[in-house]
Every structure is written in structure tokens, then in C-alpha cells.
């Protein structure tokens, strides 16, 4: 294979970004590099799969574990969570961490504490692990509250309750046909591909932009009977295609791995919906605000797209719980804004008529 011209590494990219902040200490860059290192270790474990006995449920002395979400933990969930902690907690950059797999914040013990909070979903889309489909790790970096930095006290859940708009950085690693690391430090979005020979993430997708319009949507249509009328209306209009009010045909996708759907949308546009629905009235939605919606929403908006609950911008939401769920819509800006408009419009009478359900294109 011919040698290609030299590419920018993740480290070089971060140094370039830091030049915008001459007083920055470089600690922030080291934190991102620690996260990237953890992702490389997880990528290797995901790739080895059964060969490394990495598939199946995690079983320890207490049997099969169920996380705070009520989901059974898989071996790779536990491995990815542990790896993210081990690769980042020694560095002195963190005041604390929170993860999908841990009910309470993780304290940095017997080590120097830093100014940042790391929030992560160690392995998103884990129902896909055993069938060798794409999964990923999602992360978000926040500044710790000033009194945490000043006193070095233990972190509390409330310290993480910051709206997505205050994230310092967010990103994900995608364990797909190639491993990618997609990052925003607040100045656009850049994508890096892991060069397995060098063990380095190389800049392959500078300045990712989401087209404002799209003809592709992603939703779990098996939930259609639980959707709220504005979502049903939007999907019905897409399905009606050229002959409907949109006047164009749409394509549909569903990977059941939100991070993979987000990646597709960053690459070629589209809209993703896991809206609030009536399936389980105790849950406001399926996806978690702090470690799924906020980091992915940050990337979407940094790439010119939008993330919303359907009613308001997702990044403006004030979190109230570490594991809070929300309804989420993200992707191409004009489509997300259309869905928001449908939510804001007074609902036509027909939406209140139960017979309308019979006329839906998603008849169960
Ligand atoms: O974290 C939740 C998640 O795994 C997402 O990655 C994905 O979009 C969704 O759940 C899949 O949900 P469902 O099982 O309803 O298709």
C-alpha cells in the first residue's frame, strides 16, 4: 500500500485547539487523551468479542448484576466502565465521575483531584454487543463547581446537574468497521479514525457539518401506538412520501444503538427520534440526559444541527437527577425545528379523536 501524506493526530489537533486559550494549562487536553486511551482499550475488547470471552452477561459473586436503570449488565458494560475509570482517575484532572453503570458519583480517592467532571455511557447500544453490531462510548466533560475545586470535597450528584450548554467538551468513540473518535471542544466537530498500526487516532473528518435538510429518519416504529400526536403526525407525513404533504420520499433506519445513529447523522444528515411517549408513564423518555442526550446534543449543535425534547432545546434543560431520562429528537436542523413546531401548534381536533389512531399509517 502506498504511504499516504502525514495526517494530524488527536494530540496535535488538541494542541492546535489549545492555542485559542493561551492561559490553558494543558490538563484538559490530557483528560481527553486519557478518555481516548480508554476508548482504544474498549475498542480492542469489543473487536476480540468471544475470542476474549467478552460476550454475555456479567456474573460475579452476587450473580447477574442489574444497573440503576434496571438493565442487566453485560461483561463489556462492566469492562468499559472499569476501563474508563482506571484510565482517567490517576491523572489529577478530575474532581469526580458519573456513569450510566454507577448509581452514585465516583469519588477520586487517595489521588490528586482536579477541576473537571467526567460523565459517560461506557457502552451505548449494548443490546448489539452479542450480535457484533456497532456500539460506542459517549462522554461529556463539565467544569466542577467552584466550591468543589476550592475545597477538594467529595462530589455530589447535584454537582453534575449542569445544562448541556455548559459542557466544555463532548464526544464518542464508535466501535464499528473502523474505530472512530468524534469530538467537540466547543469549536466545531472533528472525527478521528484509529490507525491500528500506529495505535493513534488520526484526523480524517475535520469540521463535520450536518446538512440542514434530510430525507432520512430513525425511530423505533414498534412504539408508534404510544407516540404523542405531533410525533405521529411527523412520521405519518414522512411515510406518505411524494404523495403526502412533504412532497418527497423518506427513507427509514433503526440500528438500536443511539451512538451509531448519531454518527450516521453527523456523516450525512437525518433525524433521530426517541420521543417521550406513553409506554411507561413513570419514564419521561428512554434516553438519559446527562450522558446520552447532552453530549450527543452538543455534537449535533456544534455541527450545525439541533437537539430537542420536541418542546425545547435539549441543551437548555436543567438536570434534576443523575440518571434522568428525556424524550430526544436530534439531527438536521430544519427537520428538528419542524418537529418542535408540530409540538408547539395547537393540536387539531382530529388528534384528540381516538378514531384518528385507526387512520394512522402505523396501525398495530
Ligand atoms: O441507551 C439506550 C439505547 O441502547 C440506545 O442506544 C438506543 O437508541 C435505544 O436504547 C434502543 O432502544 P430500543 O430497544 O427501543 O430499540
Short mmCIF file of C-alpha atoms and ligand atoms in Angstrom, two decimals:
data_model
loop_
_atom_site.label_atom_id
_atom_site.label_comp_id
_atom_site.label_asym_id
_atom_site.label_seq_id
_atom_site.Cartn_x
_atom_site.Cartn_y
_atom_site.Cartn_z
CA UNK A 1 0.00 0.00 0.00
CA UNK A 2 1.45 3.43 -0.88
CA UNK A 3 2.31 5.76 2.01
CA UNK A 4 -0.25 8.49 2.40
CA UNK A 5 0.66 12.05 3.34
CA UNK A 6 1.04 12.62 7.11
CA UNK A 7 -2.16 13.24 8.99
CA UNK A 8 -2.89 15.22 12.12
CA UNK A 9 -3.07 13.10 15.26
CA UNK A 10 -5.62 13.67 18.03
CA UNK A 11 -2.80 15.05 20.21
CA UNK A 12 -1.75 17.55 17.52
CA UNK A 13 -5.36 18.59 16.98
CA UNK A 14 -5.81 19.24 20.71
CA UNK A 15 -2.61 21.30 20.84
CA UNK A 16 -3.91 23.41 17.93
CA UNK A 17 -7.23 23.89 19.70
CA UNK A 18 -5.45 24.90 22.90
CA UNK A 19 -3.67 27.75 21.11
CA UNK A 20 -7.03 29.53 21.22
CA UNK A 21 -6.62 29.66 25.01
CA UNK A 22 -3.04 30.76 25.73
CA UNK A 23 -3.58 30.51 29.51
CA UNK A 24 -4.89 26.96 29.42
CA UNK A 25 -2.74 24.53 31.38
CA UNK A 26 -2.97 21.58 29.02
CA UNK A 27 -4.69 19.48 31.69
CA UNK A 28 -7.89 19.49 29.71
CA UNK A 29 -6.06 18.04 26.69
CA UNK A 30 -4.58 15.31 28.84
CA UNK A 31 -8.02 14.41 30.09
CA UNK A 32 -9.33 13.99 26.53
CA UNK A 33 -6.28 11.88 25.67
CA UNK A 34 -6.93 9.67 28.73
CA UNK A 35 -10.53 9.19 27.57
CA UNK A 36 -9.29 8.36 24.06
CA UNK A 37 -6.87 5.79 25.52
CA UNK A 38 -9.71 4.15 27.44
CA UNK A 39 -11.71 4.02 24.19
CA UNK A 40 -8.82 2.27 22.42
CA UNK A 41 -8.79 -0.39 25.14
CA UNK A 42 -12.56 -0.83 24.85
CA UNK A 43 -12.29 -0.99 21.03
CA UNK A 44 -9.82 -3.86 21.38
CA UNK A 45 -12.11 -5.73 23.79
CA UNK A 46 -15.14 -5.19 21.53
CA UNK A 47 -13.17 -6.40 18.49
CA UNK A 48 -12.00 -9.56 20.27
CA UNK A 49 -15.55 -10.39 21.32
CA UNK A 50 -15.99 -14.08 22.03
CA UNK A 51 -12.29 -14.77 21.47
CA UNK A 52 -11.62 -12.89 24.70
CA UNK A 53 -14.77 -14.18 26.40
CA UNK A 54 -16.19 -10.66 26.24
CA UNK A 55 -19.77 -11.54 25.27
CA UNK A 56 -22.68 -12.33 27.55
CA UNK A 57 -23.85 -11.22 30.95
CA UNK A 58 -21.54 -10.09 33.70
CA UNK A 59 -21.76 -12.55 36.58
CA UNK A 60 -19.92 -12.09 39.87
CA UNK A 61 -20.24 -13.49 43.40
CA UNK A 62 -23.66 -11.83 43.65
CA UNK A 63 -24.89 -13.33 40.38
CA UNK A 64 -26.07 -11.30 37.38
CA UNK A 65 -25.95 -7.55 38.09
CA UNK A 66 -28.69 -5.08 37.21
CA UNK A 67 -27.67 -1.43 36.83
CA UNK A 68 -29.52 1.59 38.21
CA UNK A 69 -31.62 1.64 35.01
CA UNK A 70 -32.94 -1.85 35.73
CA UNK A 71 -30.91 -3.24 32.79
CA UNK A 72 -28.80 -6.39 33.16
CA UNK A 73 -25.11 -5.58 32.89
CA UNK A 74 -23.11 -7.28 30.19
CA UNK A 75 -19.43 -8.17 30.53
CA UNK A 76 -18.47 -5.38 28.14
CA UNK A 77 -20.58 -2.80 30.02
CA UNK A 78 -18.62 -3.59 33.17
CA UNK A 79 -15.27 -3.76 31.41
CA UNK A 80 -15.83 -0.44 29.60
CA UNK A 81 -16.93 1.27 32.81
CA UNK A 82 -13.92 -0.02 34.73
CA UNK A 83 -11.53 0.89 31.92
CA UNK A 84 -12.83 4.46 31.69
CA UNK A 85 -12.34 4.88 35.46
CA UNK A 86 -8.87 3.33 35.55
CA UNK A 87 -7.53 5.30 32.58
CA UNK A 88 -8.73 8.67 33.87
CA UNK A 89 -8.72 8.70 37.68
CA UNK A 90 -4.96 8.78 38.27
CA UNK A 91 -4.29 11.85 36.19
CA UNK A 92 -5.26 14.53 38.70
CA UNK A 93 -7.59 16.20 36.17
CA UNK A 94 -10.86 15.00 37.63
CA UNK A 95 -12.91 16.01 40.65
CA UNK A 96 -15.31 13.10 40.10
CA UNK A 97 -17.16 10.99 37.56
CA UNK A 98 -20.64 9.73 36.84
CA UNK A 99 -21.66 6.87 34.59
CA UNK A 100 -24.70 5.00 33.38
CA UNK A 101 -23.38 1.94 35.17
CA UNK A 102 -22.94 3.55 38.61
CA UNK A 103 -25.88 4.67 40.76
CA UNK A 104 -23.83 7.36 42.57
CA UNK A 105 -20.92 9.62 41.54
CA UNK A 106 -17.45 8.05 41.58
CA UNK A 107 -15.07 9.70 44.06
CA UNK A 108 -11.39 10.23 43.34
CA UNK A 109 -9.78 8.74 46.45
CA UNK A 110 -6.14 8.99 47.61
CA UNK A 111 -5.15 10.82 44.44
CA UNK A 112 -4.94 14.47 43.47
CA UNK A 113 -8.29 15.92 42.45
CA UNK A 114 -8.77 18.28 39.52
CA UNK A 115 -11.23 20.79 38.07
CA UNK A 116 -13.30 18.64 35.76
CA UNK A 117 -16.19 16.23 35.95
CA UNK A 118 -16.39 13.33 33.52
CA UNK A 119 -19.78 11.85 32.68
CA UNK A 120 -20.06 8.83 30.43
CA UNK A 121 -22.07 6.00 28.99
CA UNK A 122 -19.31 3.39 28.79
CA UNK A 123 -21.07 1.27 26.17
CA UNK A 124 -24.10 2.61 24.36
CA UNK A 125 -26.29 0.25 22.35
CA UNK A 126 -25.18 -2.75 24.38
CA UNK A 127 -28.10 -4.89 23.17
CA UNK A 128 -25.99 -5.05 20.00
CA UNK A 129 -22.85 -6.48 21.58
CA UNK A 130 -23.57 -10.17 21.22
CA UNK A 131 -24.62 -9.83 17.58
CA UNK A 132 -21.44 -7.98 16.61
CA UNK A 133 -23.13 -4.74 15.61
CA UNK A 134 -21.84 -1.23 16.15
CA UNK A 135 -21.70 0.11 19.72
CA UNK A 136 -19.87 3.07 21.22
CA UNK A 137 -18.80 5.02 24.31
CA UNK A 138 -20.19 8.52 24.92
CA UNK A 139 -18.62 11.13 27.20
CA UNK A 140 -19.12 14.68 28.42
CA UNK A 141 -16.72 17.00 30.27
CA UNK A 142 -18.01 19.63 32.71
CA UNK A 143 -16.22 22.10 34.91
CA UNK A 144 -16.66 21.18 38.58
CA UNK A 145 -18.46 23.82 40.67
CA UNK A 146 -16.08 26.37 42.18
CA UNK A 147 -16.56 25.16 45.76
CA UNK A 148 -15.56 21.64 44.71
CA UNK A 149 -12.40 22.97 43.07
CA UNK A 150 -11.65 25.25 46.03
CA UNK A 151 -12.26 22.76 48.82
CA UNK A 152 -11.46 19.48 47.10
CA UNK A 153 -14.55 17.98 48.76
CA UNK A 154 -16.26 14.81 47.56
CA UNK A 155 -18.59 15.34 44.62
CA UNK A 156 -22.36 15.08 44.98
CA UNK A 157 -24.91 14.23 42.31
CA UNK A 158 -26.01 17.89 42.28
CA UNK A 159 -22.54 18.97 41.10
CA UNK A 160 -23.31 17.26 37.79
CA UNK A 161 -26.68 18.99 37.35
CA UNK A 162 -25.46 21.44 34.69
CA UNK A 163 -27.33 22.11 31.44
CA UNK A 164 -25.81 20.64 28.30
CA UNK A 165 -24.96 24.14 27.07
CA UNK A 166 -22.27 24.37 29.76
CA UNK A 167 -20.33 21.29 28.60
CA UNK A 168 -16.65 22.03 27.91
CA UNK A 169 -16.29 19.08 25.59
CA UNK A 170 -18.22 16.06 24.45
CA UNK A 171 -17.65 13.14 22.15
CA UNK A 172 -17.91 9.47 21.50
CA UNK A 173 -15.95 6.51 20.26
CA UNK A 174 -17.63 4.32 17.70
CA UNK A 175 -16.69 0.65 17.56
CA UNK A 176 -17.76 -0.07 14.01
CA UNK A 177 -16.00 -1.43 10.91
CA UNK A 178 -13.32 1.10 11.85
CA UNK A 179 -12.95 2.67 15.29
CA UNK A 180 -13.64 6.39 15.33
CA UNK A 181 -13.34 9.11 17.95
CA UNK A 182 -15.60 12.11 17.36
CA UNK A 183 -15.02 15.18 19.47
CA UNK A 184 -16.06 18.75 20.08
CA UNK A 185 -14.17 21.05 22.42
CA UNK A 186 -16.61 23.84 21.58
CA UNK A 187 -15.27 24.86 18.15
CA UNK A 188 -16.98 22.55 15.69
CA UNK A 189 -16.77 18.79 15.47
CA UNK A 190 -13.84 16.69 14.30
CA UNK A 191 -13.69 12.96 13.58
CA UNK A 192 -10.62 10.76 14.00
CA UNK A 193 -10.10 7.21 12.73
CA UNK A 194 -7.98 4.77 14.70
CA UNK A 195 -4.94 3.71 12.73
CA UNK A 196 -4.48 0.22 14.14
CA UNK A 197 -0.85 0.06 13.03
CA UNK A 198 0.16 3.22 14.85
CA UNK A 199 -2.42 2.94 17.64
CA UNK A 200 -3.26 6.62 17.03
CA UNK A 201 -6.48 8.44 16.29
CA UNK A 202 -5.84 10.37 13.03
CA UNK A 203 -7.91 13.34 11.90
CA UNK A 204 -9.97 12.07 8.97
CA UNK A 205 -13.14 14.17 9.25
CA UNK A 206 -12.30 17.81 10.04
CA UNK A 207 -15.18 20.24 10.57
CA UNK A 208 -18.16 17.88 10.33
CA UNK A 209 -21.34 19.67 9.23
CA UNK A 210 -24.87 18.25 9.24
CA UNK A 211 -26.95 19.20 6.18
CA UNK A 212 -29.99 21.20 7.36
CA UNK A 213 -32.43 19.13 5.29
CA UNK A 214 -32.78 15.39 5.02
CA UNK A 215 -34.91 12.57 3.65
CA UNK A 216 -33.97 10.02 6.30
CA UNK A 217 -35.44 9.44 9.75
CA UNK A 218 -34.82 6.94 12.55
CA UNK A 219 -37.38 5.87 15.13
CA UNK A 220 -38.41 2.62 16.82
CA UNK A 221 -41.73 2.23 14.99
CA UNK A 222 -42.87 -0.60 17.26
CA UNK A 223 -43.67 2.13 19.81
CA UNK A 224 -45.99 4.00 17.44
CA UNK A 225 -49.13 3.33 19.44
CA UNK A 226 -47.54 5.14 22.39
CA UNK A 227 -46.36 8.22 20.48
CA UNK A 228 -47.75 11.66 21.13
CA UNK A 229 -49.75 13.21 18.23
CA UNK A 230 -47.02 15.58 16.94
CA UNK A 231 -44.60 12.66 16.52
CA UNK A 232 -47.24 10.52 14.88
CA UNK A 233 -48.06 13.37 12.53
CA UNK A 234 -44.40 13.89 11.61
CA UNK A 235 -43.77 10.19 10.91
CA UNK A 236 -47.04 9.75 9.02
CA UNK A 237 -46.13 12.69 6.80
CA UNK A 238 -42.70 11.20 6.10
CA UNK A 239 -44.25 7.84 5.26
CA UNK A 240 -46.76 9.45 2.92
CA UNK A 241 -43.74 10.43 0.82
CA UNK A 242 -44.16 12.17 -2.54
CA UNK A 243 -47.94 11.91 -2.41
CA UNK A 244 -48.18 13.46 1.09
CA UNK A 245 -47.77 16.99 2.46
CA UNK A 246 -43.95 16.76 2.39
CA UNK A 247 -43.92 16.08 -1.34
CA UNK A 248 -40.83 13.85 -1.14
CA UNK A 249 -40.00 10.26 -0.26
CA UNK A 250 -38.21 9.43 3.00
CA UNK A 251 -36.01 6.53 4.00
CA UNK A 252 -36.06 4.94 7.46
CA UNK A 253 -33.25 3.46 9.60
CA UNK A 254 -33.07 1.89 13.10
CA UNK A 255 -29.85 0.44 14.50
CA UNK A 256 -30.93 0.44 18.18
CA UNK A 257 -27.57 1.97 19.06
CA UNK A 258 -28.07 5.70 19.52
CA UNK A 259 -24.38 6.50 19.14
CA UNK A 260 -24.32 4.77 15.73
CA UNK A 261 -27.43 6.66 14.62
CA UNK A 262 -25.80 9.92 15.76
CA UNK A 263 -22.71 9.08 13.76
CA UNK A 264 -24.70 8.40 10.59
CA UNK A 265 -26.47 11.73 11.04
CA UNK A 266 -23.17 13.57 11.54
CA UNK A 267 -21.89 11.95 8.35
CA UNK A 268 -24.86 12.51 6.02
CA UNK A 269 -27.76 14.15 7.88
CA UNK A 270 -31.03 12.69 9.07
CA UNK A 271 -33.25 12.92 12.09
CA UNK A 272 -33.33 10.61 15.13
CA UNK A 273 -36.29 10.39 17.48
CA UNK A 274 -36.72 8.61 20.78
CA UNK A 275 -39.57 10.85 21.87
CA UNK A 276 -41.41 10.97 25.14
CA UNK A 277 -44.30 8.51 24.84
CA UNK A 278 -46.99 6.89 26.93
CA UNK A 279 -45.43 3.42 27.07
CA UNK A 280 -44.27 3.78 30.67
CA UNK A 281 -45.79 6.86 32.30
CA UNK A 282 -43.10 6.71 35.02
CA UNK A 283 -40.41 7.46 32.41
CA UNK A 284 -40.19 10.81 30.66
CA UNK A 285 -38.37 9.17 27.76
CA UNK A 286 -35.87 6.43 27.02
CA UNK A 287 -32.53 8.20 26.73
CA UNK A 288 -30.56 9.63 29.61
CA UNK A 289 -29.97 13.37 29.76
CA UNK A 290 -26.50 13.66 31.27
CA UNK A 291 -24.53 11.02 29.40
CA UNK A 292 -26.54 10.44 26.22
CA UNK A 293 -28.68 13.46 25.26
CA UNK A 294 -26.29 16.21 26.39
CA UNK A 295 -23.06 15.02 24.77
CA UNK A 296 -24.77 13.94 21.55
CA UNK A 297 -26.83 17.16 21.54
CA UNK A 298 -23.65 19.21 21.97
CA UNK A 299 -22.05 17.49 18.96
CA UNK A 300 -25.20 17.98 16.88
CA UNK A 301 -25.34 21.70 17.60
CA UNK A 302 -21.61 22.14 17.10
CA UNK A 303 -22.09 20.54 13.66
CA UNK A 304 -24.95 22.90 12.74
CA UNK A 305 -27.76 20.50 13.67
CA UNK A 306 -30.20 20.66 16.57
CA UNK A 307 -31.16 18.57 19.62
CA UNK A 308 -34.51 18.98 21.31
CA UNK A 309 -37.01 17.34 23.62
CA UNK A 310 -39.61 18.28 20.99
CA UNK A 311 -40.69 21.12 23.26
CA UNK A 312 -37.40 22.90 23.95
CA UNK A 313 -33.70 22.74 23.15
CA UNK A 314 -32.26 19.71 24.96
CA UNK A 315 -29.11 21.61 25.95
CA UNK A 316 -31.15 24.19 27.88
CA UNK A 317 -32.73 21.61 30.20
CA UNK A 318 -31.78 21.89 33.88
CA UNK A 319 -30.92 18.33 35.02
CA UNK A 320 -32.58 17.12 38.20
CA UNK A 321 -31.28 13.61 38.51
CA UNK A 322 -28.07 11.84 37.60
CA UNK A 323 -29.96 9.22 35.58
CA UNK A 324 -32.81 11.42 34.35
CA UNK A 325 -34.47 10.32 31.11
CA UNK A 326 -35.84 12.65 28.46
CA UNK A 327 -37.58 12.46 25.10
CA UNK A 328 -34.99 13.31 22.45
CA UNK A 329 -35.03 14.39 18.83
CA UNK A 330 -31.83 15.38 17.04
CA UNK A 331 -30.24 15.83 13.65
CA UNK A 332 -30.79 18.01 10.61
CA UNK A 333 -31.88 21.41 11.88
CA UNK A 334 -34.89 22.05 9.64
CA UNK A 335 -36.45 18.67 10.48
CA UNK A 336 -35.93 19.05 14.24
CA UNK A 337 -37.42 22.55 14.09
CA UNK A 338 -40.40 21.17 12.16
CA UNK A 339 -40.99 18.57 14.89
CA UNK A 340 -40.76 21.35 17.51
CA UNK A 341 -43.31 23.38 15.53
CA UNK A 342 -45.68 20.41 15.48
CA UNK A 343 -45.37 20.18 19.26
CA UNK A 344 -46.00 23.92 19.66
CA UNK A 345 -49.03 24.10 17.36
CA UNK A 346 -52.46 23.74 18.91
CA UNK A 347 -53.39 20.13 18.27
CA UNK A 348 -56.06 19.82 15.53
CA UNK A 349 -59.30 18.27 16.80
CA UNK A 350 -58.63 15.06 14.93
CA UNK A 351 -55.63 14.36 17.17
CA UNK A 352 -57.95 14.25 20.17
CA UNK A 353 -60.23 11.78 18.47
CA UNK A 354 -59.29 8.20 19.33
CA UNK A 355 -60.53 7.20 15.88
CA UNK A 356 -57.57 9.00 14.43
CA UNK A 357 -55.40 6.16 15.67
CA UNK A 358 -57.24 3.90 13.29
CA UNK A 359 -56.20 6.14 10.40
CA UNK A 360 -52.56 6.20 11.32
CA UNK A 361 -50.21 4.63 8.84
CA UNK A 362 -48.78 2.66 11.75
CA UNK A 363 -51.82 0.59 12.58
CA UNK A 364 -50.87 -2.02 15.16
O1 LIG B 1 -29.18 3.62 25.66
C1 LIG B 1 -30.32 3.24 25.14
C2 LIG B 1 -30.28 2.55 23.78
O2 LIG B 1 -29.48 1.39 23.75
C3 LIG B 1 -29.88 3.45 22.61
O3 LIG B 1 -28.54 3.35 22.25
C4 LIG B 1 -30.80 3.01 21.52
O4 LIG B 1 -31.13 4.03 20.63
C5 LIG B 1 -32.01 2.54 22.27
O5 LIG B 1 -31.61 2.20 23.57
C6 LIG B 1 -32.65 1.36 21.61
O6 LIG B 1 -33.91 1.22 22.09
P1 LIG B 1 -34.94 0.09 21.59
O7 LIG B 1 -34.54 -1.14 22.32
O8 LIG B 1 -36.26 0.61 21.99
O9 LIG B 1 -34.77 -0.06 20.11
#
